[in-house]
Every structure is written in structure tokens, then in C-alpha cells.
Tab-separated table of C-alpha atoms in Angstrom:
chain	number	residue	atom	x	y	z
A	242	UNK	CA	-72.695	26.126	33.809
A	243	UNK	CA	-69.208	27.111	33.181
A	244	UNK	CA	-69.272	30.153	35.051
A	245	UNK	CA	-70.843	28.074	37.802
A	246	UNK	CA	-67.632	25.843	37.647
A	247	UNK	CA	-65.299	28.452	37.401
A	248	UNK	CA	-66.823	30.282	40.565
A	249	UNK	CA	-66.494	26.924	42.728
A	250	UNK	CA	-63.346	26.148	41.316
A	251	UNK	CA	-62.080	30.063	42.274
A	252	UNK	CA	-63.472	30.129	45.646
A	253	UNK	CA	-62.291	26.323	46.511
A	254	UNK	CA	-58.808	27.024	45.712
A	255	UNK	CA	-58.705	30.550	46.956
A	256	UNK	CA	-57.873	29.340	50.598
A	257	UNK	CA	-54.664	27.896	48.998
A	258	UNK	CA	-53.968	30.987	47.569
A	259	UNK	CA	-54.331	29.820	44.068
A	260	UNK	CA	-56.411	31.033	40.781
A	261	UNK	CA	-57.817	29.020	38.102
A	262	UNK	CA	-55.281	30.049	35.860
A	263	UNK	CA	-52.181	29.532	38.288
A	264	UNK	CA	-53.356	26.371	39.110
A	265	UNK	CA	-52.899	25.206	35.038
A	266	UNK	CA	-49.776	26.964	34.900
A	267	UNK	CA	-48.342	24.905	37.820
A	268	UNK	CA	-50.115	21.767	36.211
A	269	UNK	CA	-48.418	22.735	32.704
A	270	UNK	CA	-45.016	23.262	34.180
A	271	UNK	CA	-45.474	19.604	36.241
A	272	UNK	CA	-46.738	17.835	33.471
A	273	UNK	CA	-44.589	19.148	30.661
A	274	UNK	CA	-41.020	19.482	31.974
A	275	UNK	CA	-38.697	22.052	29.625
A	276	UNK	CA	-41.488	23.660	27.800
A	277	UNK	CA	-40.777	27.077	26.616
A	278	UNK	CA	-42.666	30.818	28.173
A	279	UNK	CA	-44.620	29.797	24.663
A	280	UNK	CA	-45.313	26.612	24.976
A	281	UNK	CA	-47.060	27.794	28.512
A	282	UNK	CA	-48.530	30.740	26.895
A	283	UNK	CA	-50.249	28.484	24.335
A	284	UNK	CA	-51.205	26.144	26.373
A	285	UNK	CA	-52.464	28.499	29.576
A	286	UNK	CA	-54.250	30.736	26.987
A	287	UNK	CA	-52.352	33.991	27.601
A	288	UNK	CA	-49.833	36.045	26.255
A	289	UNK	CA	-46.216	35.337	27.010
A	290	UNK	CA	-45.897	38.492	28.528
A	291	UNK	CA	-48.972	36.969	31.285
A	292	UNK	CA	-46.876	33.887	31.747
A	293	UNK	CA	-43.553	35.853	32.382
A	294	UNK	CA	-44.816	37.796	34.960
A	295	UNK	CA	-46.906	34.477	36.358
A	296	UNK	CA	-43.834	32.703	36.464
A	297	UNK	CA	-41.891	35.500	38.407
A	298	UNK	CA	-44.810	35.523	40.995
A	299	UNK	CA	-44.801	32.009	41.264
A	300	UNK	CA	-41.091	32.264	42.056
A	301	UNK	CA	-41.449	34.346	44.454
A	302	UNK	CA	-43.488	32.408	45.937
A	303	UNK	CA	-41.316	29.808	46.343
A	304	UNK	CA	-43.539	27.506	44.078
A	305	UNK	CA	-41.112	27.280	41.028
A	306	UNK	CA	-37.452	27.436	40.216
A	307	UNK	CA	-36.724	29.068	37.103
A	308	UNK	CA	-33.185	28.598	35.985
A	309	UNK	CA	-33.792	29.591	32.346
A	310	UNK	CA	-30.040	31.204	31.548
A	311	UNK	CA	-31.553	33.859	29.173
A	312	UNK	CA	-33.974	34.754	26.877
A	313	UNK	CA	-34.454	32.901	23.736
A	314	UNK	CA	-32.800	29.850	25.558
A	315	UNK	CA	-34.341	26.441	26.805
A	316	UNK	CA	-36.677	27.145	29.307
A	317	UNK	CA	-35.924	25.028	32.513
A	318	UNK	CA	-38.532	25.934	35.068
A	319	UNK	CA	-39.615	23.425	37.731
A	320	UNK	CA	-42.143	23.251	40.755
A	321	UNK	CA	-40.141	23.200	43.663
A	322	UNK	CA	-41.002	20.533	46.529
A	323	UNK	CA	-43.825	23.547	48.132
A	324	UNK	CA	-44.827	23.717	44.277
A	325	UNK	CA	-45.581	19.727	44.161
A	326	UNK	CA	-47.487	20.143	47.054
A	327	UNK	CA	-49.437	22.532	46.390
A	328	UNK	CA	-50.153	21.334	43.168
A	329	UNK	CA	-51.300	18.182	45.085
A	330	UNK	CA	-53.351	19.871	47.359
A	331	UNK	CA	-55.401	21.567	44.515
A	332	UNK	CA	-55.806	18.878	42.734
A	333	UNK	CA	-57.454	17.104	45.763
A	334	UNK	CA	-60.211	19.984	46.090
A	335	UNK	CA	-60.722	20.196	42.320
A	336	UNK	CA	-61.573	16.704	42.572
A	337	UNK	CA	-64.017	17.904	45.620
A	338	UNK	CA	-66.053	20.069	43.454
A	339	UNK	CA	-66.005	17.838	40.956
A	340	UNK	CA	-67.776	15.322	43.050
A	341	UNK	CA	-69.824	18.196	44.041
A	342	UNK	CA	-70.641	19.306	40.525
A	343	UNK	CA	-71.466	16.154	39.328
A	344	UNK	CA	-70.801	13.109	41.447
A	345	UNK	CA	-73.994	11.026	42.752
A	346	UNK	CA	-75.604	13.367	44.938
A	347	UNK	CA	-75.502	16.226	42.191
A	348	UNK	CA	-78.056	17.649	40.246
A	349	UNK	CA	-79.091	14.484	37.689
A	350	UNK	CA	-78.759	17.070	34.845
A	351	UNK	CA	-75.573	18.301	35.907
A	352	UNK	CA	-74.330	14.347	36.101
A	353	UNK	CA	-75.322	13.703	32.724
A	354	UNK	CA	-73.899	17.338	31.305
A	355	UNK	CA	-70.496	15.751	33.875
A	356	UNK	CA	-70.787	12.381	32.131
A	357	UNK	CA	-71.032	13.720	28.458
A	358	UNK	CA	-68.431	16.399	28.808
A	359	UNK	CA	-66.116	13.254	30.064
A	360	UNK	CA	-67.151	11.436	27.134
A	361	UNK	CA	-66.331	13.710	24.774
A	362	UNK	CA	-62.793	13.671	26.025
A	363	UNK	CA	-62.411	10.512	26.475
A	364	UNK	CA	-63.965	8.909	23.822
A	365	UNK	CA	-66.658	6.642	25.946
A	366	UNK	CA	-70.507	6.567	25.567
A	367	UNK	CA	-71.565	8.942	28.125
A	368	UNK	CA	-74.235	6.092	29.311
């Protein structure tokens, strides 16, 4: 089932030119403002080396600012206005194949493997 997800989640945001894994960097560097190329790297899963070079693409991309003065310092990276939007954007097709995945006209197993992962995160009966 996870690969499932992952596939539908990689070929849904493809068209906005976005992976899996850029799409939680961008949501890591939204949600929590100064954190550090570690902090990301932890976070994201990778190595810090991964989430330089990330970074630096999504820069050049216009997504993100980075004005991180050097290394070893505060990190101070941003989503830039195209960034925000993006970062909407994806968000509204992730919550597409979620409804997909598991919304009411899913698979009834796959609602009630949706419902219990959600429970387990959130701390509610799954019902």
C-alpha cells in the first residue's frame, strides 16, 4: 500500500514539477521557519549533504531564498511567494489522492487502513 501511495503521490505532483521528497522539504522549511540544513536533514530523512544540494535546486528555482551568511551559522531559508504557491498547489492534489486513496468512493479496505492510519496519529478510534 505504501508504494501504491507513493506512486500516486509521485505522478500527481509530477506535473508541478515536484517529488515526494521536495514537496516535505518545502513543507519543513514553511512550517518550521529558521531550522538548521540538520534540522531538515532529520526531519526530510536524508543526509545534510541531500538537503544542501535540495536547497540550492530549490533556489534556483526560484522556490526558496536562502540567506544563510555562512556555514555553521543560523540557517534563514524561506519559500519565496512562487514557493508558497506551489506549496499550496501540492497540497491541494495531495489532498486529491487522498480522497482518492481513501475517501468514500475508495476501496472499503483501503478507508478503514485510511481511517486507522489517521487514528494512530491522531489519537481517535478509527470507528
Amino acid at each position: 500500500m505504501a508504494r501504491r501511495i507513493e506512486n500516486e503521490l509521485g505522478s500527481a505532483l509530477a506535473p508541478l514539477g515536484l517529488t515526494v521528497s521536495r514537496l516535505g522539504l518545502l513543507g519543513h522549511i514553511s512550517g518550521v521557519p529558521g531550522a538548521s540544513y540538520s534540522d531538515l536533514a532529520r526531519m526530510s530523512g536524508i543526509t545534510v549533504q541531500s538537503v544542501h544540494a535540495a536547497v540550492k535546486a530549490l533556489v534556483a528555482a526560484g522556490l526558496v531564498r536562502d540567506h544563510t551568511v555562512r556555514a555553521g551559522s543560523a540557517s534563514m531559508i524561506e519559500l519565496t511567494p512562487d514557493g508558497s504557491r506551489l506549496l499550496q498547489a501540492a497540497t491541494d492534489v495531495v489532498g486529491e489522492v487522498d480522497e482518492r486513496l481513501f475517501g468514500p468512493a475508495a476501496d472499503p479496505i483501503q478507508r478503514r487502513l485510511g481511517q486507522a492510519v489517521l487514528a494512530a496519529f491522531t489519537g481517535e478510534s478509527a470507528g
